[in-house]
Tab-separated table of C-alpha atoms in Angstrom:
chain	number	residue	atom	x	y	z
A	1	UNK	CA	30.593	11.543	-53.219
A	2	UNK	CA	32.440	10.170	-50.193
A	3	UNK	CA	31.491	13.289	-48.182
A	4	UNK	CA	27.808	12.833	-49.158
A	5	UNK	CA	27.927	9.162	-48.092
A	6	UNK	CA	29.534	10.014	-44.784
A	7	UNK	CA	26.932	12.692	-44.065
A	8	UNK	CA	24.120	10.276	-45.001
A	9	UNK	CA	25.480	7.593	-42.695
A	10	UNK	CA	25.876	10.090	-39.862
A	11	UNK	CA	22.312	11.336	-40.367
A	12	UNK	CA	20.980	7.771	-40.362
A	13	UNK	CA	22.869	6.973	-37.180
A	14	UNK	CA	21.474	10.118	-35.580
A	15	UNK	CA	17.931	9.080	-36.492
A	16	UNK	CA	18.515	5.590	-35.055
A	17	UNK	CA	19.918	7.114	-31.878
A	18	UNK	CA	16.895	9.375	-31.541
A	19	UNK	CA	14.505	6.485	-32.103
A	20	UNK	CA	16.288	4.377	-29.522
A	21	UNK	CA	16.080	7.229	-26.994
A	22	UNK	CA	12.315	7.521	-27.421
A	23	UNK	CA	9.704	5.533	-25.546
A	24	UNK	CA	7.496	3.220	-27.633
A	25	UNK	CA	3.719	3.456	-27.884
A	26	UNK	CA	2.221	2.927	-24.398
A	27	UNK	CA	5.713	3.134	-22.853
A	28	UNK	CA	6.527	5.307	-19.840
A	29	UNK	CA	7.924	8.723	-20.732
A	30	UNK	CA	8.025	10.635	-17.466
A	31	UNK	CA	7.046	10.996	-13.838
A	32	UNK	CA	8.743	11.618	-10.525
A	33	UNK	CA	11.733	9.291	-10.234
A	34	UNK	CA	11.676	8.312	-13.941
A	35	UNK	CA	15.140	8.308	-15.514
A	36	UNK	CA	14.330	6.845	-18.933
A	37	UNK	CA	13.316	8.431	-22.237
A	38	UNK	CA	11.063	11.491	-21.990
A	39	UNK	CA	10.002	11.716	-25.633
A	40	UNK	CA	7.764	9.368	-27.611
A	41	UNK	CA	7.934	7.725	-31.021
A	42	UNK	CA	6.124	9.430	-33.880
A	43	UNK	CA	2.348	9.291	-33.702
A	44	UNK	CA	2.212	9.230	-29.912
A	45	UNK	CA	2.093	11.925	-27.244
A	46	UNK	CA	3.705	11.862	-23.807
A	47	UNK	CA	0.652	12.338	-21.614
A	48	UNK	CA	0.726	12.953	-17.862
A	49	UNK	CA	-1.474	10.428	-16.059
A	50	UNK	CA	-0.325	11.610	-12.638
A	51	UNK	CA	2.797	13.140	-11.080
A	52	UNK	CA	4.423	9.705	-11.016
A	53	UNK	CA	3.549	8.253	-14.415
A	54	UNK	CA	3.460	9.705	-17.926
A	55	UNK	CA	2.749	7.440	-20.885
A	56	UNK	CA	3.152	7.534	-24.689
A	57	UNK	CA	-0.431	7.465	-25.928
A	58	UNK	CA	-1.434	7.316	-29.630
A	59	UNK	CA	-2.407	10.748	-30.982
A	60	UNK	CA	-0.948	13.941	-32.345
A	61	UNK	CA	-2.574	16.595	-30.184
A	62	UNK	CA	-0.492	18.445	-27.653
A	63	UNK	CA	-0.437	16.608	-24.341
A	64	UNK	CA	-2.616	17.922	-21.561
A	65	UNK	CA	-1.848	17.637	-17.899
A	66	UNK	CA	-4.714	16.806	-15.611
A	67	UNK	CA	-4.392	18.813	-12.449
A	68	UNK	CA	-4.708	17.018	-9.161
A	69	UNK	CA	-8.303	17.265	-7.931
A	70	UNK	CA	-9.081	19.897	-5.377
A	71	UNK	CA	-8.570	18.502	-1.927
A	72	UNK	CA	-11.691	18.512	0.201
A	73	UNK	CA	-11.599	18.367	3.993
A	74	UNK	CA	-11.344	14.826	5.339
A	75	UNK	CA	-14.670	13.865	6.994
A	76	UNK	CA	-14.850	13.805	10.782
A	77	UNK	CA	-14.972	10.008	10.710
A	78	UNK	CA	-11.624	9.872	8.957
A	79	UNK	CA	-8.344	9.451	10.850
A	80	UNK	CA	-6.847	12.446	12.559
A	81	UNK	CA	-3.156	13.245	12.365
A	82	UNK	CA	-1.071	11.685	15.127
A	83	UNK	CA	0.584	14.035	17.561
A	84	UNK	CA	4.187	12.839	17.676
A	85	UNK	CA	6.937	14.077	15.405
A	86	UNK	CA	9.391	12.043	13.327
A	87	UNK	CA	13.126	12.279	13.888
A	88	UNK	CA	14.927	15.163	12.259
A	89	UNK	CA	16.265	14.143	8.895
A	90	UNK	CA	19.570	14.381	7.168
A	91	UNK	CA	19.678	15.045	3.436
A	92	UNK	CA	18.027	12.445	1.249
A	93	UNK	CA	20.719	10.296	-0.381
A	94	UNK	CA	21.626	11.270	-3.936
A	95	UNK	CA	20.797	7.785	-5.190
A	96	UNK	CA	17.802	5.795	-4.072
A	97	UNK	CA	18.945	2.628	-2.304
A	98	UNK	CA	16.345	-0.143	-2.512
A	99	UNK	CA	17.558	-3.156	-0.515
A	100	UNK	CA	15.213	-6.120	-0.165
A	101	UNK	CA	15.810	-6.396	3.602
A	102	UNK	CA	16.752	-4.029	6.440
A	103	UNK	CA	19.184	-5.448	8.996
A	104	UNK	CA	18.431	-4.915	12.672
A	105	UNK	CA	14.956	-3.445	12.223
A	106	UNK	CA	12.707	-3.752	15.278
A	107	UNK	CA	9.462	-1.834	15.790
A	108	UNK	CA	6.291	-3.017	17.492
A	109	UNK	CA	4.346	-0.065	16.058
A	110	UNK	CA	3.443	0.458	12.418
A	111	UNK	CA	6.553	1.570	10.489
A	112	UNK	CA	6.647	5.231	9.522
A	113	UNK	CA	5.878	5.750	5.800
A	114	UNK	CA	7.789	9.031	5.837
A	115	UNK	CA	11.182	7.738	6.959
A	116	UNK	CA	13.683	6.264	4.532
A	117	UNK	CA	15.409	3.014	5.467
A	118	UNK	CA	18.311	5.044	6.878
A	119	UNK	CA	15.992	7.063	9.151
A	120	UNK	CA	16.067	10.309	7.165
A	121	UNK	CA	12.765	12.064	6.485
A	122	UNK	CA	10.670	12.065	3.328
A	123	UNK	CA	10.036	15.768	2.587
A	124	UNK	CA	8.936	16.043	-1.041
A	125	UNK	CA	6.842	14.161	-3.576
A	126	UNK	CA	10.060	13.241	-5.332
A	127	UNK	CA	11.339	11.823	-2.045
A	128	UNK	CA	8.149	9.785	-1.797
A	129	UNK	CA	8.844	8.170	-5.161
A	130	UNK	CA	12.172	6.923	-3.784
A	131	UNK	CA	10.506	5.824	-0.556
A	132	UNK	CA	7.858	4.023	-2.594
A	133	UNK	CA	10.610	2.168	-4.465
A	134	UNK	CA	12.141	1.172	-1.125
A	135	UNK	CA	8.807	-0.137	0.181
A	136	UNK	CA	8.191	-2.086	-3.015
A	137	UNK	CA	11.593	-3.753	-2.749
A	138	UNK	CA	10.977	-4.652	0.909
A	139	UNK	CA	7.561	-6.159	0.217
A	140	UNK	CA	8.998	-8.278	-2.581
A	141	UNK	CA	11.951	-9.252	-0.419
A	142	UNK	CA	10.027	-10.272	2.688
A	143	UNK	CA	6.588	-11.480	1.626
A	144	UNK	CA	5.678	-11.217	-2.060
A	145	UNK	CA	8.649	-12.699	-3.906
A	146	UNK	CA	10.253	-11.270	-7.033
A	147	UNK	CA	7.983	-9.689	-9.645
A	148	UNK	CA	9.481	-10.322	-13.119
A	149	UNK	CA	9.663	-7.437	-15.552
A	150	UNK	CA	7.878	-7.281	-18.860
A	151	UNK	CA	8.436	-10.499	-20.830
A	152	UNK	CA	10.038	-10.630	-24.253
A	153	UNK	CA	6.743	-10.901	-26.123
A	154	UNK	CA	3.054	-10.235	-25.495
A	155	UNK	CA	0.504	-10.652	-28.271
A	156	UNK	CA	-3.280	-10.637	-28.219
A	157	UNK	CA	-6.371	-11.211	-30.334
A	158	UNK	CA	-9.923	-10.158	-29.514
A	159	UNK	CA	-12.940	-12.217	-30.565
A	160	UNK	CA	-16.372	-10.618	-30.126
A	161	UNK	CA	-19.952	-11.855	-30.229
A	162	UNK	CA	-22.587	-9.290	-29.334
A	163	UNK	CA	-21.706	-7.752	-25.969
A	164	UNK	CA	-19.241	-10.533	-25.134
A	165	UNK	CA	-15.597	-10.812	-26.019
A	166	UNK	CA	-12.610	-13.072	-25.414
A	167	UNK	CA	-9.108	-11.630	-25.291
A	168	UNK	CA	-6.632	-14.401	-26.156
A	169	UNK	CA	-3.236	-13.374	-24.731
A	170	UNK	CA	0.004	-15.162	-25.559
A	171	UNK	CA	3.103	-14.390	-23.502
A	172	UNK	CA	6.560	-15.645	-24.403
A	173	UNK	CA	9.785	-15.459	-22.442
A	174	UNK	CA	13.027	-17.413	-22.457
A	175	UNK	CA	11.789	-19.932	-25.026
A	176	UNK	CA	8.545	-20.741	-23.202
A	177	UNK	CA	5.026	-19.513	-23.938
A	178	UNK	CA	1.645	-19.453	-22.211
A	179	UNK	CA	-1.817	-18.418	-23.371
A	180	UNK	CA	-4.776	-17.285	-21.296
A	181	UNK	CA	-8.111	-15.881	-22.416
A	182	UNK	CA	-10.071	-13.622	-20.047
A	183	UNK	CA	-13.638	-12.788	-21.048
A	184	UNK	CA	-15.087	-9.296	-21.435
A	185	UNK	CA	-18.701	-8.182	-21.095
A	186	UNK	CA	-19.334	-4.883	-22.877
A	187	UNK	CA	-21.997	-2.265	-22.245
A	188	UNK	CA	-24.577	-1.916	-25.000
A	189	UNK	CA	-24.154	0.867	-27.556
A	190	UNK	CA	-21.117	2.467	-29.126
A	191	UNK	CA	-17.913	2.823	-27.104
A	192	UNK	CA	-16.759	6.300	-26.092
A	193	UNK	CA	-13.689	7.845	-27.681
A	194	UNK	CA	-10.709	5.934	-26.334
A	195	UNK	CA	-12.765	2.845	-25.498
A	196	UNK	CA	-14.829	1.611	-22.577
A	197	UNK	CA	-13.546	1.789	-19.004
A	198	UNK	CA	-12.967	-1.699	-17.601
A	199	UNK	CA	-13.246	-3.477	-14.269
A	200	UNK	CA	-10.980	-6.548	-13.996
A	201	UNK	CA	-12.595	-8.902	-11.475
A	202	UNK	CA	-10.553	-11.667	-9.889
A	203	UNK	CA	-12.342	-15.020	-10.407
A	204	UNK	CA	-15.769	-13.327	-10.603
A	205	UNK	CA	-17.651	-10.128	-9.857
A	206	UNK	CA	-19.000	-9.528	-6.325
A	207	UNK	CA	-19.944	-5.855	-6.498
A	208	UNK	CA	-22.287	-3.855	-8.775
A	209	UNK	CA	-20.781	-2.068	-11.768
A	210	UNK	CA	-22.696	0.873	-13.258
A	211	UNK	CA	-23.651	1.104	-16.911
A	212	UNK	CA	-21.007	2.427	-19.247
A	213	UNK	CA	-18.237	0.240	-17.812
A	214	UNK	CA	-17.083	-3.078	-19.274
A	215	UNK	CA	-16.158	-6.000	-17.020
A	216	UNK	CA	-13.531	-8.718	-17.394
A	217	UNK	CA	-13.441	-11.985	-15.478
A	218	UNK	CA	-9.818	-12.873	-14.783
A	219	UNK	CA	-9.211	-16.521	-13.840
A	220	UNK	CA	-6.339	-15.648	-11.534
A	221	UNK	CA	-6.323	-19.137	-10.005
A	222	UNK	CA	-5.267	-20.464	-13.407
A	223	UNK	CA	-2.357	-18.050	-13.402
A	224	UNK	CA	-1.269	-19.288	-9.949
A	225	UNK	CA	-3.128	-22.019	-8.105
A	226	UNK	CA	-4.440	-21.319	-4.582
A	227	UNK	CA	-5.896	-24.608	-3.378
A	228	UNK	CA	-3.707	-25.061	-0.292
A	229	UNK	CA	-0.216	-24.578	1.082
A	230	UNK	CA	1.083	-28.060	0.292
A	231	UNK	CA	0.231	-28.703	-3.372
A	232	UNK	CA	-0.316	-25.290	-4.983
A	233	UNK	CA	3.155	-23.777	-4.663
A	234	UNK	CA	4.638	-23.199	-8.127
A	235	UNK	CA	1.547	-24.456	-9.987
A	236	UNK	CA	-0.095	-22.406	-12.725
A	237	UNK	CA	0.553	-20.620	-16.001
A	238	UNK	CA	2.956	-18.118	-14.459
A	239	UNK	CA	5.194	-20.929	-13.201
A	240	UNK	CA	4.962	-22.727	-16.546
A	241	UNK	CA	6.687	-19.642	-17.934
A	242	UNK	CA	9.143	-18.823	-15.119
A	243	UNK	CA	9.637	-22.208	-13.475
A	244	UNK	CA	8.345	-23.825	-10.292
A	245	UNK	CA	11.229	-22.367	-8.323
A	246	UNK	CA	10.261	-18.745	-9.063
A	247	UNK	CA	10.024	-16.899	-5.746
A	248	UNK	CA	6.892	-14.947	-6.728
A	249	UNK	CA	3.920	-15.746	-4.514
A	250	UNK	CA	0.533	-16.567	-6.019
A	251	UNK	CA	-0.634	-12.987	-5.460
A	252	UNK	CA	2.464	-11.601	-7.175
A	253	UNK	CA	1.878	-13.955	-10.104
A	254	UNK	CA	-1.745	-12.756	-10.315
A	255	UNK	CA	-0.568	-9.129	-10.397
A	256	UNK	CA	1.889	-10.025	-13.160
A	257	UNK	CA	-1.099	-11.411	-15.091
A	258	UNK	CA	-2.982	-8.121	-14.665
A	259	UNK	CA	0.018	-6.328	-16.154
A	260	UNK	CA	-0.035	-8.627	-19.157
A	261	UNK	CA	-3.765	-7.983	-19.630
A	262	UNK	CA	-3.054	-4.255	-19.715
A	263	UNK	CA	-0.160	-4.833	-22.147
A	264	UNK	CA	-2.542	-6.770	-24.389
A	265	UNK	CA	-5.269	-4.126	-24.241
A	266	UNK	CA	-2.792	-1.362	-25.053
A	267	UNK	CA	-1.823	-3.077	-28.303
A	268	UNK	CA	-5.326	-4.266	-29.261
A	269	UNK	CA	-7.459	-1.220	-30.079
A	270	UNK	CA	-10.091	-3.527	-31.582
A	271	UNK	CA	-10.930	-4.556	-28.019
A	272	UNK	CA	-12.460	-1.083	-27.536
A	273	UNK	CA	-11.129	-0.820	-23.975
A	274	UNK	CA	-9.485	2.328	-22.623
A	275	UNK	CA	-6.234	1.122	-20.984
A	276	UNK	CA	-6.052	4.323	-18.926
A	277	UNK	CA	-9.376	3.580	-17.225
A	278	UNK	CA	-8.892	0.163	-15.629
A	279	UNK	CA	-10.044	-0.872	-12.157
A	280	UNK	CA	-9.130	-4.091	-10.339
A	281	UNK	CA	-11.329	-5.753	-7.733
A	282	UNK	CA	-11.837	-9.022	-5.888
A	283	UNK	CA	-13.312	-10.281	-2.641
A	284	UNK	CA	-11.814	-12.214	0.283
A	285	UNK	CA	-8.637	-13.987	-0.915
A	286	UNK	CA	-9.131	-12.335	-4.288
A	287	UNK	CA	-9.497	-8.988	-2.510
A	288	UNK	CA	-5.996	-9.530	-1.150
A	289	UNK	CA	-4.895	-10.135	-4.727
A	290	UNK	CA	-6.653	-7.037	-6.066
A	291	UNK	CA	-4.814	-4.871	-3.533
A	292	UNK	CA	-1.495	-6.455	-4.509
A	293	UNK	CA	-2.223	-5.773	-8.197
A	294	UNK	CA	-3.033	-2.128	-7.534
A	295	UNK	CA	0.158	-1.801	-5.500
A	296	UNK	CA	2.459	-3.445	-8.043
A	297	UNK	CA	0.978	-2.162	-11.335
A	298	UNK	CA	0.996	1.668	-11.704
A	299	UNK	CA	-1.328	1.547	-14.730
A	300	UNK	CA	-4.253	0.390	-12.580
A	301	UNK	CA	-6.445	3.497	-12.357
A	302	UNK	CA	-8.668	2.369	-9.472
A	303	UNK	CA	-8.094	-0.322	-6.838
A	304	UNK	CA	-11.099	-1.851	-5.010
A	305	UNK	CA	-10.280	-4.620	-2.507
A	306	UNK	CA	-13.432	-6.063	-0.934
A	307	UNK	CA	-13.392	-7.835	2.457
A	308	UNK	CA	-9.727	-8.704	2.009
A	309	UNK	CA	-8.923	-8.840	5.742
A	310	UNK	CA	-5.572	-10.173	6.936
A	311	UNK	CA	-3.086	-10.305	4.092
A	312	UNK	CA	-5.075	-7.549	2.380
A	313	UNK	CA	-5.984	-4.181	3.847
A	314	UNK	CA	-5.306	-5.384	7.423
A	315	UNK	CA	-1.893	-5.052	9.073
A	316	UNK	CA	-0.021	-8.056	10.456
A	317	UNK	CA	0.850	-6.311	13.726
A	318	UNK	CA	-2.735	-5.203	14.341
A	319	UNK	CA	-4.172	-8.649	13.589
A	320	UNK	CA	-1.756	-10.116	16.128
A	321	UNK	CA	-2.974	-7.504	18.644
A	322	UNK	CA	-6.577	-8.557	17.984
A	323	UNK	CA	-5.656	-12.190	18.536
A	324	UNK	CA	-3.827	-11.331	21.749
A	325	UNK	CA	-6.953	-9.425	22.865
A	326	UNK	CA	-9.115	-12.539	22.515
A	327	UNK	CA	-10.475	-12.330	18.955
A	328	UNK	CA	-10.190	-15.294	16.603
A	329	UNK	CA	-8.707	-13.644	13.528
A	330	UNK	CA	-6.482	-14.643	10.649
A	331	UNK	CA	-2.854	-13.901	11.489
A	332	UNK	CA	0.470	-14.139	9.707
A	333	UNK	CA	1.347	-17.406	11.469
A	334	UNK	CA	-1.910	-18.983	10.273
A	335	UNK	CA	-1.939	-17.612	6.757
A	336	UNK	CA	1.414	-19.120	5.739
A	337	UNK	CA	0.088	-22.574	6.633
A	338	UNK	CA	-3.198	-22.070	4.791
A	339	UNK	CA	-2.188	-21.146	1.262
A	340	UNK	CA	0.491	-19.876	-1.112
A	341	UNK	CA	-0.582	-16.237	-1.239
A	342	UNK	CA	2.819	-15.192	0.118
A	343	UNK	CA	6.378	-16.285	-0.624
A	344	UNK	CA	8.068	-19.097	1.269
A	345	UNK	CA	10.453	-16.510	2.739
A	346	UNK	CA	7.630	-14.808	4.630
A	347	UNK	CA	7.351	-17.805	6.973
A	348	UNK	CA	10.740	-16.822	8.416
A	349	UNK	CA	9.271	-13.619	9.867
A	350	UNK	CA	5.696	-14.383	10.928
A	351	UNK	CA	6.729	-15.246	14.505
A	352	UNK	CA	8.609	-11.969	14.948
A	353	UNK	CA	6.563	-9.306	13.177
A	354	UNK	CA	8.513	-6.464	14.803
A	355	UNK	CA	11.415	-7.232	12.473
A	356	UNK	CA	9.331	-6.424	9.378
A	357	UNK	CA	10.296	-2.921	8.158
A	358	UNK	CA	6.830	-2.585	6.598
A	359	UNK	CA	3.249	-3.610	7.177
A	360	UNK	CA	0.218	-3.548	4.933
A	361	UNK	CA	-0.438	0.161	5.388
A	362	UNK	CA	2.696	0.496	3.274
A	363	UNK	CA	1.439	-2.054	0.745
A	364	UNK	CA	-1.678	0.107	0.311
A	365	UNK	CA	0.499	3.225	0.191
A	366	UNK	CA	2.145	1.884	-2.980
A	367	UNK	CA	-1.161	2.679	-4.700
A	368	UNK	CA	-0.978	6.387	-3.740
A	369	UNK	CA	-1.625	8.871	-5.228
A	370	UNK	CA	-3.843	6.775	-7.485
A	371	UNK	CA	-7.401	6.250	-6.189
A	372	UNK	CA	-8.390	3.321	-3.989
A	373	UNK	CA	-11.422	2.421	-1.890
A	374	UNK	CA	-11.667	-0.712	0.228
A	375	UNK	CA	-14.757	-2.278	1.781
A	376	UNK	CA	-14.792	-4.390	4.948
A	377	UNK	CA	-17.374	-6.430	6.895
A	378	UNK	CA	-17.361	-6.296	10.708
A	379	UNK	CA	-19.744	-9.265	11.003
A	380	UNK	CA	-16.817	-11.589	10.263
A	381	UNK	CA	-14.272	-11.288	13.075
A	382	UNK	CA	-11.942	-13.614	11.142
A	383	UNK	CA	-11.393	-10.702	8.719
A	384	UNK	CA	-9.713	-8.764	11.553
A	385	UNK	CA	-11.957	-5.650	11.513
A	386	UNK	CA	-9.929	-3.474	13.877
A	387	UNK	CA	-6.788	-4.283	11.927
A	388	UNK	CA	-8.340	-3.222	8.621
A	389	UNK	CA	-9.549	0.092	9.992
A	390	UNK	CA	-6.302	0.856	11.811
A	391	UNK	CA	-4.169	-0.236	8.876
A	392	UNK	CA	-6.064	1.918	6.381
A	393	UNK	CA	-6.041	4.803	8.865
A	394	UNK	CA	-2.242	4.614	8.750
A	395	UNK	CA	-2.203	4.263	4.953
A	396	UNK	CA	-4.518	7.258	4.611
A	397	UNK	CA	-1.758	9.532	5.897
A	398	UNK	CA	0.151	8.973	2.647
A	399	UNK	CA	-2.726	10.251	0.497
A	400	UNK	CA	-3.013	13.155	2.950
A	401	UNK	CA	0.693	13.926	2.623
A	402	UNK	CA	0.417	13.903	-1.174
A	403	UNK	CA	-2.488	16.363	-0.982
A	404	UNK	CA	-5.186	13.992	-2.257
A	405	UNK	CA	-6.959	12.453	0.772
A	406	UNK	CA	-10.212	12.208	-1.187
A	407	UNK	CA	-8.569	9.666	-3.507
A	408	UNK	CA	-8.473	7.118	-0.682
A	409	UNK	CA	-11.694	5.711	0.751
A	410	UNK	CA	-12.629	3.117	3.333
A	411	UNK	CA	-16.066	1.770	4.271
A	412	UNK	CA	-16.666	-0.779	7.029
A	413	UNK	CA	-20.158	-2.019	7.914
A	414	UNK	CA	-21.877	-5.244	8.950
A	415	UNK	CA	-25.284	-6.757	8.327
A	416	UNK	CA	-24.471	-8.862	5.267
A	417	UNK	CA	-22.883	-12.179	4.311
A	418	UNK	CA	-19.224	-12.406	3.367
A	419	UNK	CA	-18.741	-11.016	-0.168
A	420	UNK	CA	-22.463	-10.178	-0.464
A	421	UNK	CA	-22.700	-6.560	-1.529
A	422	UNK	CA	-24.503	-4.195	0.919
A	423	UNK	CA	-26.734	-1.879	-1.146
A	424	UNK	CA	-26.193	0.951	1.355
A	425	UNK	CA	-22.589	1.282	0.107
A	426	UNK	CA	-23.469	1.553	-3.592
A	427	UNK	CA	-23.395	5.396	-3.597
A	428	UNK	CA	-19.819	5.407	-2.272
A	429	UNK	CA	-18.740	2.776	-4.779
A	430	UNK	CA	-20.422	4.599	-7.658
A	431	UNK	CA	-18.771	7.877	-6.664
A	432	UNK	CA	-15.346	6.292	-7.212
A	433	UNK	CA	-16.480	4.732	-10.494
A	434	UNK	CA	-18.016	8.017	-11.657
A	435	UNK	CA	-14.999	10.133	-10.860
A	436	UNK	CA	-12.116	7.873	-11.810
A	437	UNK	CA	-13.463	5.657	-14.609
A	438	UNK	CA	-16.293	7.710	-16.118
A	439	UNK	CA	-14.732	11.147	-15.732
A	440	UNK	CA	-17.699	12.653	-13.912
A	441	UNK	CA	-17.725	15.024	-10.976
A	442	UNK	CA	-18.231	13.238	-7.655
A	443	UNK	CA	-17.399	13.650	-3.978
A	444	UNK	CA	-15.134	10.775	-2.930
A	445	UNK	CA	-14.397	11.790	0.672
A	446	UNK	CA	-15.476	8.561	2.340
A	447	UNK	CA	-13.639	7.093	5.305
A	448	UNK	CA	-15.737	5.522	8.049
A	449	UNK	CA	-16.339	2.480	10.229
A	450	UNK	CA	-19.138	1.267	12.479
A	451	UNK	CA	-16.499	0.706	15.215
A	452	UNK	CA	-17.609	-2.903	15.790
A	453	UNK	CA	-14.305	-4.537	16.707
A	454	UNK	CA	-15.466	-7.486	18.830
A	455	UNK	CA	-14.688	-5.600	22.025
A	456	UNK	CA	-11.089	-4.807	21.061
A	457	UNK	CA	-10.057	-1.173	21.579
A	458	UNK	CA	-8.466	0.925	18.865
A	459	UNK	CA	-6.024	3.502	20.227
A	460	UNK	CA	-4.346	5.284	17.350
A	461	UNK	CA	-1.466	6.659	19.425
A	462	UNK	CA	-0.350	3.107	20.266
A	463	UNK	CA	0.316	2.331	16.614
A	464	UNK	CA	0.852	5.525	14.624
A	465	UNK	CA	3.699	7.647	15.990
A	466	UNK	CA	4.288	10.040	13.111
A	467	UNK	CA	2.975	13.440	12.122
A	468	UNK	CA	1.744	13.558	8.535
A	469	UNK	CA	3.928	15.941	6.500
A	470	UNK	CA	2.739	18.056	3.578
A	471	UNK	CA	4.993	16.760	0.805
A	472	UNK	CA	5.999	19.484	-1.647
């Protein structure tokens, strides 16, 4: 009898141990750089979303791996590979060091995506995952502030009326709670298996969304206020939860809110939204925020910043160059006095940009290899048009290195008001929607500009001094 009891206890402890070593429903279960559990709780399947992220998805069928799409030649209007070569590398360190600052850094050009902080070369896709972690830590350390992890509790309830819905989300952490309720507009008809794809629009929708895709209006300014630089710091739902002294900038707080929306959708199947098919978009200041969300949240399937300019898909160094060349553009020194989109710490570096071991080509690179297309407007010099094109040209090399250049698009035209959608770009936009949210075949090799830079000259060799590697 005692032997039977001992065996029973041992078996129970083994089952508990196994359960604790498994990822929960919707939890991460694999991907390059992942060191956690690689099996899922009963009733879920570890499914490969991309080389960097596998997730426990409800179901019992054997998981299927989606192969990376066939790479098509980059169009002639897309950036060409720079001619210089990076320094020869030593072996990549056994552990991935992710400091929040780099002492003694000084570079007037755009920092090389394919060099680790110690100067050694990124050679493989696994190396890139470590490099990505380094870049993320630097961006949080210098300009974005600390992004908190998943809170202790997220719960949600969907209320529907016709094609409209309200997702009431309650988040609790450390004894405090907040509730926010983004609205959803559904397509007519029955949802597809797995639910509708969804576009999360910051503060409102400023681009056309094809049929078959739901939309959500996310009141990001309620999550973190963005009225001005003097009264908005630490104001909003995020700071009600984490305190006014939290270092997270408004844009980081908004991205945290996007993560909580995805958490809520994952645990609320009645919402009829497919949490694997979520796009994030916004225009102008909200375009900056959409890019930050795509960079910080790996579950965002498609990132679409629109006319985000400086602080978005433009690079700080290039915007300063435009200003020095006579254009009136938004720069780092101006932006920290205008609003709270960046952390207070960033103000310590805006007068010496060469000391930043990153720029916004590396912020965009955090999205890779997931798909992203950004849209810019050369009629508004304030948006820093040369900077956006040059910055995304530099970022594009990361998608090239990962073998998926057609997952990164850029379109820059004029002839329309700020945040007014130009109908001529709808085919490019729809191609990204069709391929990455609707699962249809589409050519997404779009990377072009009208080259209207207010008389300022773009010379790629002055800013990009690396050769794009083919990461294995």
